[in-house]
Amino acid sequence: MNSSPYNVGVIGYGMSAKVFHIPLIGHIPELKLYAVVQRNPKPDDDAEKDHPGIKSYRSTEEMVKDGDVHVVVVTTVPDTHFELTKLALERGKHGKSSLPAVLKRENVDLYSRLGVKQSTPISLDTAGNEADELIALAKKKQRLLTVYQNRRWDTDFLTLLALLKDNALGRITEFETHFDRHRPTLPSGGSWKTKAVSGGGAIYDLGTHLIDQVIVAFGLPKRVTGFVGSQRGDNPAGYEDSCTVLLHYEKMTATVKAAVVSLEEKQLRFWVRGVEGTYKKYGLDIQEEQLKAGMKPGEQGFGIESSDQDGTLTTLQNGNPTAHPCPNIIPVTYSAFYAQFARALAGTGGVPVKPEDASAVIKLIELARRSSQEGRTLDVEC
């Protein structure tokens, strides 16, 4: 393990940086928040004041010239990710040392051994090609490349994977993963997440995480059916706020769903049905809510949900369907991603998420959007 921490530079200082990355980076001894690119600091929103001792840059071009920056994390708006990541790879350390670069596309972050990370989507029609181009560039530059898929470390998802590993549900026939909310009107404030920007929309913002979970559990599907569009009545920009994607396997169908019209007391998260059991879980993993509230990894209670949020496991008991509480496993937390990435930098393990996984997710998204446009199910070509 490197005796000195790897210096991390973060591009952008919005919610993604403040909630999903900086607190996790700070929890890993092998990583150090070294610099932030913030174009327009304000008195009540200044990275340098929030994190005394860091370097503050006004442009990415300045930061990538800093010889002490080892890792770059890109958290800007979607249509900037490809170029910023490419810039970091091309103008990084030239193989001088094992330094990471991160890129996030369609909410899938990719890293490379130069130091770049992104946290939102890239373009729609060219996304797959751009992902492959960055993968090839990272290999050429001998950089590490990975993807920030934090939802792989959702505790309920890891609990579900443990059930599948133990064959607690038997052969799976239906798998549903949801990210539904009731937001029937456009939020105010003019966020890019409500505009038809390149690489935007629910299927890129949320669908990437949900599709990735399905692939982790079951591998690539054989066919895809997509329904991508808007559930809101007033949507002048044409923002694709919702999606339903069916991933067809040999004897199973997986449903990926992100909706903005879902008036429920409790929002469904997982519903998995097998021959010998059913697992159902309501509510999102608590880590995002805790991070937004200022809680940090390592603090008592981080990642731990109350018992009333337990999932339910239904099995046959004496011939009758019987439901039992199914508590989550002990949380690993999102910080596990950065811990594994630090080990990869030190050459003692692989990256937490293979970039090829990100490319596969992007291509499934493109198939789902094409399926929705053409009104037909499409085959997945491996």
mmCIF file of C-alpha atoms in Angstrom:
data_model
loop_
_atom_site.group_PDB
_atom_site.id
_atom_site.type_symbol
_atom_site.label_atom_id
_atom_site.label_comp_id
_atom_site.label_asym_id
_atom_site.label_seq_id
_atom_site.Cartn_x
_atom_site.Cartn_y
_atom_site.Cartn_z
ATOM 1 C CA MET A 1 0.000 0.000 0.000
ATOM 2 C CA ASN A 2 1.276 3.494 -0.875
ATOM 3 C CA SER A 3 2.621 5.211 2.277
ATOM 4 C CA SER A 4 1.173 8.579 1.212
ATOM 5 C CA PRO A 5 -2.502 9.009 0.287
ATOM 6 C CA TYR A 6 -3.542 9.479 -3.315
ATOM 7 C CA ASN A 7 -4.582 13.089 -3.912
ATOM 8 C CA VAL A 8 -8.103 13.412 -5.285
ATOM 9 C CA GLY A 9 -9.303 16.347 -7.372
ATOM 10 C CA VAL A 10 -13.055 16.832 -7.740
ATOM 11 C CA ILE A 11 -14.532 18.630 -10.746
ATOM 12 C CA GLY A 12 -17.731 20.368 -9.702
ATOM 13 C CA TYR A 13 -19.119 21.216 -6.305
ATOM 14 C CA GLY A 14 -22.830 20.413 -6.430
ATOM 15 C CA MET A 15 -24.891 17.810 -4.604
ATOM 16 C CA SER A 16 -23.148 14.861 -6.232
ATOM 17 C CA ALA A 17 -19.738 16.009 -5.019
ATOM 18 C CA LYS A 18 -20.917 17.080 -1.571
ATOM 19 C CA VAL A 19 -23.135 14.057 -0.838
ATOM 20 C CA PHE A 20 -21.925 11.046 -2.816
ATOM 21 C CA HIS A 21 -18.178 11.517 -3.111
ATOM 22 C CA ILE A 22 -16.378 13.892 -0.768
ATOM 23 C CA PRO A 23 -17.709 12.276 2.451
ATOM 24 C CA LEU A 24 -16.758 8.809 1.169
ATOM 25 C CA ILE A 25 -13.312 9.913 0.002
ATOM 26 C CA GLY A 26 -12.708 11.427 3.429
ATOM 27 C CA HIS A 27 -13.463 8.078 5.074
ATOM 28 C CA ILE A 28 -10.663 6.241 3.243
ATOM 29 C CA PRO A 29 -7.184 6.795 4.746
ATOM 30 C CA GLU A 30 -5.480 6.004 1.431
ATOM 31 C CA LEU A 31 -7.318 8.868 -0.303
ATOM 32 C CA LYS A 32 -7.106 12.615 0.345
ATOM 33 C CA LEU A 33 -9.374 15.406 -0.876
ATOM 34 C CA TYR A 34 -6.706 17.597 -2.456
ATOM 35 C CA ALA A 35 -8.464 19.944 -4.889
ATOM 36 C CA VAL A 36 -11.878 21.058 -6.166
ATOM 37 C CA VAL A 37 -12.804 22.784 -9.413
ATOM 38 C CA GLN A 38 -15.548 25.314 -8.586
ATOM 39 C CA ARG A 39 -16.082 28.000 -11.193
ATOM 40 C CA ASN A 40 -18.151 30.437 -9.160
ATOM 41 C CA PRO A 41 -17.819 30.101 -5.385
ATOM 42 C CA LYS A 42 -20.319 32.039 -3.270
ATOM 43 C CA PRO A 43 -20.059 33.201 0.348
ATOM 44 C CA ASP A 44 -22.381 30.390 1.437
ATOM 45 C CA ASP A 45 -21.112 27.843 -1.101
ATOM 46 C CA ASP A 46 -17.333 27.743 -1.210
ATOM 47 C CA ALA A 47 -15.387 24.479 -1.339
ATOM 48 C CA GLU A 48 -12.230 26.140 -0.009
ATOM 49 C CA LYS A 49 -14.079 27.386 3.084
ATOM 50 C CA ASP A 50 -15.872 24.083 3.593
ATOM 51 C CA HIS A 51 -12.609 22.129 3.325
ATOM 52 C CA PRO A 52 -9.716 24.284 4.601
ATOM 53 C CA GLY A 53 -6.360 23.392 3.135
ATOM 54 C CA ILE A 54 -7.558 22.122 -0.247
ATOM 55 C CA LYS A 55 -6.561 23.748 -3.518
ATOM 56 C CA SER A 56 -9.350 25.550 -5.372
ATOM 57 C CA TYR A 57 -9.342 25.820 -9.157
ATOM 58 C CA ARG A 58 -11.652 27.674 -11.533
ATOM 59 C CA SER A 59 -11.108 25.353 -14.495
ATOM 60 C CA THR A 60 -10.386 21.695 -15.152
ATOM 61 C CA GLU A 61 -7.543 22.670 -17.475
ATOM 62 C CA GLU A 62 -5.738 24.249 -14.518
ATOM 63 C CA MET A 63 -6.266 21.311 -12.229
ATOM 64 C CA VAL A 64 -5.080 18.579 -14.600
ATOM 65 C CA LYS A 65 -1.786 20.456 -14.941
ATOM 66 C CA ASP A 66 -1.194 20.083 -11.207
ATOM 67 C CA GLY A 67 1.432 17.372 -10.863
ATOM 68 C CA ASP A 68 0.229 16.489 -7.369
ATOM 69 C CA VAL A 69 -3.297 15.550 -8.472
ATOM 70 C CA HIS A 70 -3.572 11.773 -8.682
ATOM 71 C CA VAL A 71 -7.308 11.154 -9.025
ATOM 72 C CA VAL A 72 -9.935 13.301 -10.715
ATOM 73 C CA VAL A 73 -13.651 12.972 -9.954
ATOM 74 C CA VAL A 74 -16.053 14.524 -12.478
ATOM 75 C CA THR A 75 -19.405 15.560 -10.992
ATOM 76 C CA THR A 76 -20.544 18.165 -13.522
ATOM 77 C CA VAL A 77 -23.609 18.118 -15.805
ATOM 78 C CA PRO A 78 -24.007 15.121 -18.151
ATOM 79 C CA ASP A 79 -22.956 16.583 -21.479
ATOM 80 C CA THR A 80 -19.528 17.630 -20.112
ATOM 81 C CA HIS A 81 -18.416 14.233 -18.830
ATOM 82 C CA PHE A 82 -16.895 12.704 -21.923
ATOM 83 C CA GLU A 83 -14.692 15.673 -22.794
ATOM 84 C CA LEU A 84 -13.566 16.278 -19.208
ATOM 85 C CA THR A 85 -12.673 12.645 -18.707
ATOM 86 C CA LYS A 86 -10.869 12.479 -22.012
ATOM 87 C CA LEU A 87 -8.962 15.652 -21.094
ATOM 88 C CA ALA A 88 -7.855 14.157 -17.814
ATOM 89 C CA LEU A 89 -6.724 10.933 -19.439
ATOM 90 C CA GLU A 90 -4.821 12.666 -22.210
ATOM 91 C CA ARG A 91 -3.223 15.330 -20.057
ATOM 92 C CA GLY A 92 -2.726 13.387 -16.854
ATOM 93 C CA LYS A 93 0.428 11.841 -15.490
ATOM 94 C CA HIS A 94 1.522 10.121 -18.681
ATOM 95 C CA GLY A 95 2.036 6.862 -16.773
ATOM 96 C CA LYS A 96 4.398 8.641 -14.381
ATOM 97 C CA SER A 97 2.638 6.920 -11.509
ATOM 98 C CA SER A 98 -0.423 4.790 -10.970
ATOM 99 C CA LEU A 99 -3.026 7.515 -10.812
ATOM 100 C CA PRO A 100 -6.790 7.047 -11.241
ATOM 101 C CA ALA A 101 -9.196 8.744 -13.563
ATOM 102 C CA VAL A 102 -12.910 8.548 -13.078
ATOM 103 C CA LEU A 103 -15.704 8.992 -15.514
ATOM 104 C CA LYS A 104 -19.378 8.727 -14.878
ATOM 105 C CA ARG A 105 -21.767 8.193 -17.735
ATOM 106 C CA GLU A 106 -25.480 7.914 -17.412
ATOM 107 C CA ASN A 107 -24.921 7.968 -13.710
ATOM 108 C CA VAL A 108 -22.249 5.377 -14.077
ATOM 109 C CA ASP A 109 -18.888 6.762 -13.008
ATOM 110 C CA LEU A 110 -15.722 5.552 -14.660
ATOM 111 C CA TYR A 111 -12.262 6.003 -13.217
ATOM 112 C CA SER A 112 -8.825 5.684 -14.745
ATOM 113 C CA ARG A 113 -5.297 5.537 -13.466
ATOM 114 C CA LEU A 114 -4.899 9.217 -13.993
ATOM 115 C CA GLY A 115 -7.637 10.519 -11.863
ATOM 116 C CA VAL A 116 -11.020 11.376 -13.247
ATOM 117 C CA LYS A 117 -14.510 10.615 -12.053
ATOM 118 C CA GLN A 118 -17.924 11.735 -13.272
ATOM 119 C CA SER A 119 -21.318 11.450 -11.664
ATOM 120 C CA THR A 120 -23.980 12.026 -14.313
ATOM 121 C CA PRO A 121 -24.807 10.956 -17.916
ATOM 122 C CA ILE A 122 -23.212 11.531 -21.308
ATOM 123 C CA SER A 123 -24.815 11.645 -24.731
ATOM 124 C CA LEU A 124 -27.655 9.421 -25.826
ATOM 125 C CA ASP A 125 -26.928 8.101 -29.287
ATOM 126 C CA THR A 126 -23.143 8.091 -28.954
ATOM 127 C CA ALA A 127 -22.905 7.012 -25.319
ATOM 128 C CA GLY A 128 -21.830 3.456 -26.042
ATOM 129 C CA ASN A 129 -19.168 4.555 -28.518
ATOM 130 C CA GLU A 130 -17.862 7.172 -26.100
ATOM 131 C CA ALA A 131 -17.631 4.625 -23.297
ATOM 132 C CA ASP A 132 -15.666 2.260 -25.510
ATOM 133 C CA GLU A 133 -13.412 5.121 -26.622
ATOM 134 C CA LEU A 134 -12.570 6.006 -23.029
ATOM 135 C CA ILE A 135 -11.959 2.366 -22.151
ATOM 136 C CA ALA A 136 -9.552 2.086 -25.079
ATOM 137 C CA LEU A 137 -7.842 5.357 -24.140
ATOM 138 C CA ALA A 138 -7.374 4.232 -20.536
ATOM 139 C CA LYS A 139 -5.758 1.003 -21.732
ATOM 140 C CA LYS A 140 -3.520 2.909 -24.091
ATOM 141 C CA LYS A 141 -2.431 5.261 -21.314
ATOM 142 C CA GLN A 142 -2.137 2.360 -18.867
ATOM 143 C CA ARG A 143 -4.682 3.888 -16.523
ATOM 144 C CA LEU A 144 -7.167 2.287 -14.191
ATOM 145 C CA LEU A 145 -10.752 2.702 -15.272
ATOM 146 C CA THR A 146 -13.811 1.994 -13.181
ATOM 147 C CA VAL A 147 -17.424 3.058 -12.747
ATOM 148 C CA TYR A 148 -19.125 4.595 -9.731
ATOM 149 C CA GLN A 149 -22.127 2.276 -9.328
ATOM 150 C CA ASN A 150 -22.815 2.986 -5.663
ATOM 151 C CA ARG A 151 -26.181 1.184 -5.728
ATOM 152 C CA ARG A 152 -24.292 -2.106 -5.815
ATOM 153 C CA TRP A 153 -23.631 -1.344 -2.143
ATOM 154 C CA ASP A 154 -27.253 -0.668 -1.211
ATOM 155 C CA THR A 155 -27.728 -2.853 1.851
ATOM 156 C CA ASP A 156 -31.103 -4.204 0.714
ATOM 157 C CA PHE A 157 -29.588 -5.187 -2.625
ATOM 158 C CA LEU A 158 -26.727 -7.004 -0.889
ATOM 159 C CA THR A 159 -29.327 -8.702 1.335
ATOM 160 C CA LEU A 160 -31.186 -9.825 -1.768
ATOM 161 C CA LEU A 161 -27.978 -11.144 -3.354
ATOM 162 C CA ALA A 162 -27.372 -13.178 -0.194
ATOM 163 C CA LEU A 163 -30.876 -14.687 -0.484
ATOM 164 C CA LEU A 164 -30.215 -15.585 -4.118
ATOM 165 C CA LYS A 165 -26.854 -17.122 -3.249
ATOM 166 C CA ASP A 166 -28.520 -19.262 -0.573
ATOM 167 C CA ASN A 167 -31.275 -20.238 -3.036
ATOM 168 C CA ALA A 168 -33.812 -19.081 -0.447
ATOM 169 C CA LEU A 169 -36.342 -18.231 -3.173
ATOM 170 C CA GLY A 170 -35.703 -21.187 -5.457
ATOM 171 C CA ARG A 171 -35.737 -20.591 -9.204
ATOM 172 C CA ILE A 172 -36.532 -16.942 -9.880
ATOM 173 C CA THR A 173 -39.384 -16.197 -12.282
ATOM 174 C CA GLU A 174 -39.837 -12.433 -11.818
ATOM 175 C CA PHE A 175 -37.473 -9.728 -10.534
ATOM 176 C CA GLU A 176 -38.574 -6.118 -10.042
ATOM 177 C CA THR A 177 -36.326 -3.232 -9.030
ATOM 178 C CA HIS A 178 -37.986 0.168 -8.548
ATOM 179 C CA PHE A 179 -37.063 3.793 -7.967
ATOM 180 C CA ASP A 180 -40.532 5.378 -7.864
ATOM 181 C CA ARG A 181 -41.596 8.726 -6.413
ATOM 182 C CA HIS A 182 -44.703 10.887 -6.523
ATOM 183 C CA ARG A 183 -43.577 14.097 -8.185
ATOM 184 C CA PRO A 184 -46.291 14.783 -10.795
ATOM 185 C CA THR A 185 -45.212 18.399 -11.362
ATOM 186 C CA LEU A 186 -41.853 19.712 -12.508
ATOM 187 C CA PRO A 187 -39.686 20.895 -9.614
ATOM 188 C CA SER A 188 -38.734 24.562 -9.612
ATOM 189 C CA GLY A 189 -35.187 25.766 -9.870
ATOM 190 C CA GLY A 190 -34.284 24.898 -13.461
ATOM 191 C CA SER A 191 -32.136 21.843 -12.723
ATOM 192 C CA TRP A 192 -30.614 20.025 -15.697
ATOM 193 C CA LYS A 193 -32.522 16.989 -14.414
ATOM 194 C CA THR A 194 -35.745 18.537 -15.750
ATOM 195 C CA LYS A 195 -34.366 19.444 -19.165
ATOM 196 C CA ALA A 196 -33.916 17.359 -22.299
ATOM 197 C CA VAL A 197 -30.118 17.459 -22.210
ATOM 198 C CA SER A 198 -27.841 14.977 -23.884
ATOM 199 C CA GLY A 199 -27.631 11.860 -21.728
ATOM 200 C CA GLY A 200 -30.405 13.044 -19.410
ATOM 201 C CA GLY A 201 -33.721 11.536 -18.397
ATOM 202 C CA ALA A 202 -34.791 8.987 -15.816
ATOM 203 C CA ILE A 203 -33.396 6.019 -17.703
ATOM 204 C CA TYR A 204 -29.907 7.533 -17.569
ATOM 205 C CA ASP A 205 -30.219 9.152 -14.147
ATOM 206 C CA LEU A 206 -31.748 6.208 -12.272
ATOM 207 C CA GLY A 207 -32.142 3.400 -14.783
ATOM 208 C CA THR A 208 -28.394 2.879 -15.035
ATOM 209 C CA HIS A 209 -28.227 1.851 -11.385
ATOM 210 C CA LEU A 210 -31.265 -0.409 -11.581
ATOM 211 C CA ILE A 211 -30.183 -2.120 -14.799
ATOM 212 C CA ASP A 212 -26.709 -2.609 -13.343
ATOM 213 C CA GLN A 213 -28.241 -4.357 -10.322
ATOM 214 C CA VAL A 214 -30.063 -6.786 -12.603
ATOM 215 C CA ILE A 215 -26.888 -7.543 -14.557
ATOM 216 C CA VAL A 216 -24.954 -8.116 -11.319
ATOM 217 C CA ALA A 217 -27.588 -10.609 -10.191
ATOM 218 C CA PHE A 218 -28.350 -12.397 -13.472
ATOM 219 C CA GLY A 219 -25.969 -11.351 -16.247
ATOM 220 C CA LEU A 220 -27.009 -9.951 -19.620
ATOM 221 C CA PRO A 221 -30.575 -10.541 -20.845
ATOM 222 C CA LYS A 222 -31.541 -12.028 -24.191
ATOM 223 C CA ARG A 223 -34.091 -9.353 -25.182
ATOM 224 C CA VAL A 224 -35.145 -5.851 -24.121
ATOM 225 C CA THR A 225 -38.506 -4.082 -24.183
ATOM 226 C CA GLY A 226 -38.513 -0.406 -23.271
ATOM 227 C CA PHE A 227 -41.132 2.187 -22.389
ATOM 228 C CA VAL A 228 -39.426 5.565 -22.026
ATOM 229 C CA GLY A 229 -41.210 8.900 -21.791
ATOM 230 C CA SER A 230 -42.959 11.341 -19.482
ATOM 231 C CA GLN A 231 -45.708 10.734 -16.918
ATOM 232 C CA ARG A 232 -46.092 14.448 -16.154
ATOM 233 C CA GLY A 233 -48.892 16.367 -17.835
ATOM 234 C CA ASP A 234 -46.933 19.598 -18.082
ATOM 235 C CA ASN A 235 -43.507 18.897 -19.534
ATOM 236 C CA PRO A 236 -42.691 21.527 -22.185
ATOM 237 C CA ALA A 237 -39.032 20.532 -22.468
ATOM 238 C CA GLY A 238 -39.866 16.900 -23.280
ATOM 239 C CA TYR A 239 -37.794 15.580 -20.392
ATOM 240 C CA GLU A 240 -38.067 11.785 -20.160
ATOM 241 C CA ASP A 241 -39.007 11.597 -16.496
ATOM 242 C CA SER A 242 -39.987 7.920 -16.325
ATOM 243 C CA CYS A 243 -39.092 4.533 -17.703
ATOM 244 C CA THR A 244 -40.093 0.901 -17.558
ATOM 245 C CA VAL A 245 -37.662 -1.615 -19.008
ATOM 246 C CA LEU A 246 -38.309 -5.343 -19.336
ATOM 247 C CA LEU A 247 -35.202 -7.511 -19.489
ATOM 248 C CA HIS A 248 -36.063 -10.934 -20.850
ATOM 249 C CA TYR A 249 -34.102 -13.999 -19.718
ATOM 250 C CA GLU A 250 -34.540 -17.691 -20.534
ATOM 251 C CA LYS A 251 -37.183 -18.371 -17.872
ATOM 252 C CA MET A 252 -37.381 -15.044 -16.068
ATOM 253 C CA THR A 253 -38.348 -11.424 -16.662
ATOM 254 C CA ALA A 254 -36.709 -8.543 -14.826
ATOM 255 C CA THR A 255 -38.554 -5.225 -14.589
ATOM 256 C CA VAL A 256 -36.680 -1.959 -14.110
ATOM 257 C CA LYS A 257 -38.966 0.938 -13.231
ATOM 258 C CA ALA A 258 -38.481 4.604 -12.379
ATOM 259 C CA ALA A 259 -41.706 6.620 -12.091
ATOM 260 C CA VAL A 260 -42.663 10.151 -11.013
ATOM 261 C CA VAL A 261 -46.380 9.387 -10.597
ATOM 262 C CA SER A 262 -46.642 6.861 -7.793
ATOM 263 C CA LEU A 263 -48.981 7.905 -4.972
ATOM 264 C CA GLU A 264 -48.175 5.366 -2.280
ATOM 265 C CA GLU A 265 -47.684 5.391 1.479
ATOM 266 C CA LYS A 266 -44.587 3.274 0.926
ATOM 267 C CA GLN A 267 -42.758 3.001 -2.374
ATOM 268 C CA LEU A 268 -41.913 -0.485 -3.584
ATOM 269 C CA ARG A 269 -38.174 -1.109 -3.940
ATOM 270 C CA PHE A 270 -37.819 -4.840 -4.684
ATOM 271 C CA TRP A 271 -40.332 -7.552 -5.505
ATOM 272 C CA VAL A 272 -38.690 -10.864 -6.360
ATOM 273 C CA ARG A 273 -40.721 -14.017 -6.912
ATOM 274 C CA GLY A 274 -39.340 -17.511 -7.016
ATOM 275 C CA VAL A 275 -40.724 -21.031 -6.985
ATOM 276 C CA GLU A 276 -39.961 -21.436 -3.268
ATOM 277 C CA GLY A 277 -40.247 -17.903 -1.933
ATOM 278 C CA THR A 278 -40.953 -14.198 -2.483
ATOM 279 C CA TYR A 279 -38.915 -11.238 -1.254
ATOM 280 C CA LYS A 280 -40.531 -7.804 -1.031
ATOM 281 C CA LYS A 281 -38.923 -4.592 0.216
ATOM 282 C CA TYR A 282 -40.237 -1.042 0.502
ATOM 283 C CA GLY A 283 -38.252 2.172 0.734
ATOM 284 C CA LEU A 284 -34.855 3.238 -0.580
ATOM 285 C CA ASP A 285 -31.539 2.448 1.048
ATOM 286 C CA ILE A 286 -31.017 4.913 3.886
ATOM 287 C CA GLN A 287 -27.433 5.939 3.052
ATOM 288 C CA GLU A 288 -28.363 8.733 0.629
ATOM 289 C CA GLU A 289 -30.757 10.289 3.142
ATOM 290 C CA GLN A 290 -28.142 10.082 5.886
ATOM 291 C CA LEU A 291 -25.417 11.611 3.703
ATOM 292 C CA LYS A 292 -27.713 14.500 2.745
ATOM 293 C CA ALA A 293 -28.353 15.087 6.452
ATOM 294 C CA GLY A 294 -24.605 15.374 7.064
ATOM 295 C CA MET A 295 -24.014 11.935 8.541
ATOM 296 C CA LYS A 296 -20.752 10.297 7.516
ATOM 297 C CA PRO A 297 -19.542 6.723 7.021
ATOM 298 C CA GLY A 298 -18.131 5.302 10.208
ATOM 299 C CA GLU A 299 -20.550 7.165 12.454
ATOM 300 C CA GLN A 300 -22.772 5.026 14.656
ATOM 301 C CA GLY A 301 -25.918 3.978 12.822
ATOM 302 C CA PHE A 302 -24.707 4.876 9.334
ATOM 303 C CA GLY A 303 -26.335 2.609 6.753
ATOM 304 C CA ILE A 304 -28.526 0.884 9.336
ATOM 305 C CA GLU A 305 -32.279 0.938 8.734
ATOM 306 C CA SER A 306 -34.910 0.654 11.460
ATOM 307 C CA SER A 307 -36.707 -2.672 11.835
ATOM 308 C CA ASP A 308 -39.928 -1.251 10.365
ATOM 309 C CA GLN A 309 -38.064 -0.983 7.045
ATOM 310 C CA ASP A 310 -37.189 -4.691 6.975
ATOM 311 C CA GLY A 311 -38.055 -6.615 3.858
ATOM 312 C CA THR A 312 -40.466 -9.547 3.919
ATOM 313 C CA LEU A 313 -39.658 -13.126 2.970
ATOM 314 C CA THR A 314 -42.674 -15.321 2.188
ATOM 315 C CA THR A 315 -42.242 -19.086 2.025
ATOM 316 C CA LEU A 316 -44.418 -22.174 2.375
ATOM 317 C CA GLN A 317 -44.846 -23.370 5.972
ATOM 318 C CA ASN A 318 -46.906 -26.546 6.367
ATOM 319 C CA GLY A 319 -48.319 -25.917 2.907
ATOM 320 C CA ASN A 320 -49.373 -22.312 3.648
ATOM 321 C CA PRO A 321 -47.721 -19.081 2.431
ATOM 322 C CA THR A 322 -46.187 -17.448 5.512
ATOM 323 C CA ALA A 323 -44.480 -14.060 5.643
ATOM 324 C CA HIS A 324 -41.538 -13.337 7.928
ATOM 325 C CA PRO A 325 -39.463 -10.177 8.457
ATOM 326 C CA CYS A 326 -36.207 -10.275 6.508
ATOM 327 C CA PRO A 327 -33.728 -7.828 8.089
ATOM 328 C CA ASN A 328 -30.871 -6.436 6.075
ATOM 329 C CA ILE A 329 -27.403 -7.854 6.420
ATOM 330 C CA ILE A 330 -24.774 -5.750 8.218
ATOM 331 C CA PRO A 331 -24.183 -2.760 5.905
ATOM 332 C CA VAL A 332 -20.963 -2.541 3.924
ATOM 333 C CA THR A 333 -21.833 1.066 2.884
ATOM 334 C CA TYR A 334 -20.923 3.045 -0.211
ATOM 335 C CA SER A 335 -17.441 3.696 1.178
ATOM 336 C CA ALA A 336 -16.588 0.125 0.140
ATOM 337 C CA PHE A 337 -16.374 1.385 -3.444
ATOM 338 C CA TYR A 338 -13.617 3.856 -2.632
ATOM 339 C CA ALA A 339 -11.862 1.385 -0.343
ATOM 340 C CA GLN A 340 -11.654 -1.124 -3.178
ATOM 341 C CA PHE A 341 -10.583 1.572 -5.615
ATOM 342 C CA ALA A 342 -7.734 2.543 -3.278
ATOM 343 C CA ARG A 343 -6.592 -1.089 -3.234
ATOM 344 C CA ALA A 344 -6.665 -1.114 -7.043
ATOM 345 C CA LEU A 345 -4.481 2.003 -7.102
ATOM 346 C CA ALA A 346 -1.999 0.252 -4.849
ATOM 347 C CA GLY A 347 -2.000 -2.785 -7.127
ATOM 348 C CA THR A 348 -3.516 -5.118 -4.531
ATOM 349 C CA GLY A 349 -6.880 -5.739 -6.175
ATOM 350 C CA GLY A 350 -9.124 -5.059 -9.124
ATOM 351 C CA VAL A 351 -11.287 -1.996 -9.669
ATOM 352 C CA PRO A 352 -14.663 -2.059 -7.881
ATOM 353 C CA VAL A 353 -16.649 -1.973 -11.127
ATOM 354 C CA LYS A 354 -15.300 -3.019 -14.499
ATOM 355 C CA PRO A 355 -15.677 -0.332 -17.189
ATOM 356 C CA GLU A 356 -17.001 -2.990 -19.550
ATOM 357 C CA ASP A 357 -19.963 -3.370 -17.176
ATOM 358 C CA ALA A 358 -20.751 0.316 -17.636
ATOM 359 C CA SER A 359 -20.538 -0.015 -21.396
ATOM 360 C CA ALA A 360 -22.961 -2.970 -21.292
ATOM 361 C CA VAL A 361 -25.465 -0.973 -19.232
ATOM 362 C CA ILE A 362 -25.261 1.960 -21.632
ATOM 363 C CA LYS A 363 -25.891 -0.293 -24.615
ATOM 364 C CA LEU A 364 -28.940 -1.839 -22.893
ATOM 365 C CA ILE A 365 -30.264 1.667 -22.255
ATOM 366 C CA GLU A 366 -29.821 2.548 -25.915
ATOM 367 C CA LEU A 367 -31.681 -0.639 -26.866
ATOM 368 C CA ALA A 368 -34.491 0.197 -24.421
ATOM 369 C CA ARG A 369 -34.899 3.695 -25.880
ATOM 370 C CA ARG A 370 -34.886 2.315 -29.405
ATOM 371 C CA SER A 371 -37.422 -0.334 -28.377
ATOM 372 C CA SER A 372 -39.659 2.388 -26.958
ATOM 373 C CA GLN A 373 -39.395 4.473 -30.121
ATOM 374 C CA GLU A 374 -40.078 1.537 -32.441
ATOM 375 C CA GLY A 375 -42.682 -0.181 -30.258
ATOM 376 C CA ARG A 376 -41.076 -3.607 -30.349
ATOM 377 C CA THR A 377 -38.876 -5.972 -28.354
ATOM 378 C CA LEU A 378 -35.225 -6.073 -29.444
ATOM 379 C CA ASP A 379 -32.624 -8.806 -29.197
ATOM 380 C CA VAL A 380 -29.435 -8.224 -27.214
ATOM 381 C CA GLU A 381 -26.366 -8.995 -29.274
ATOM 382 C CA CYS A 382 -23.491 -10.045 -27.028
#
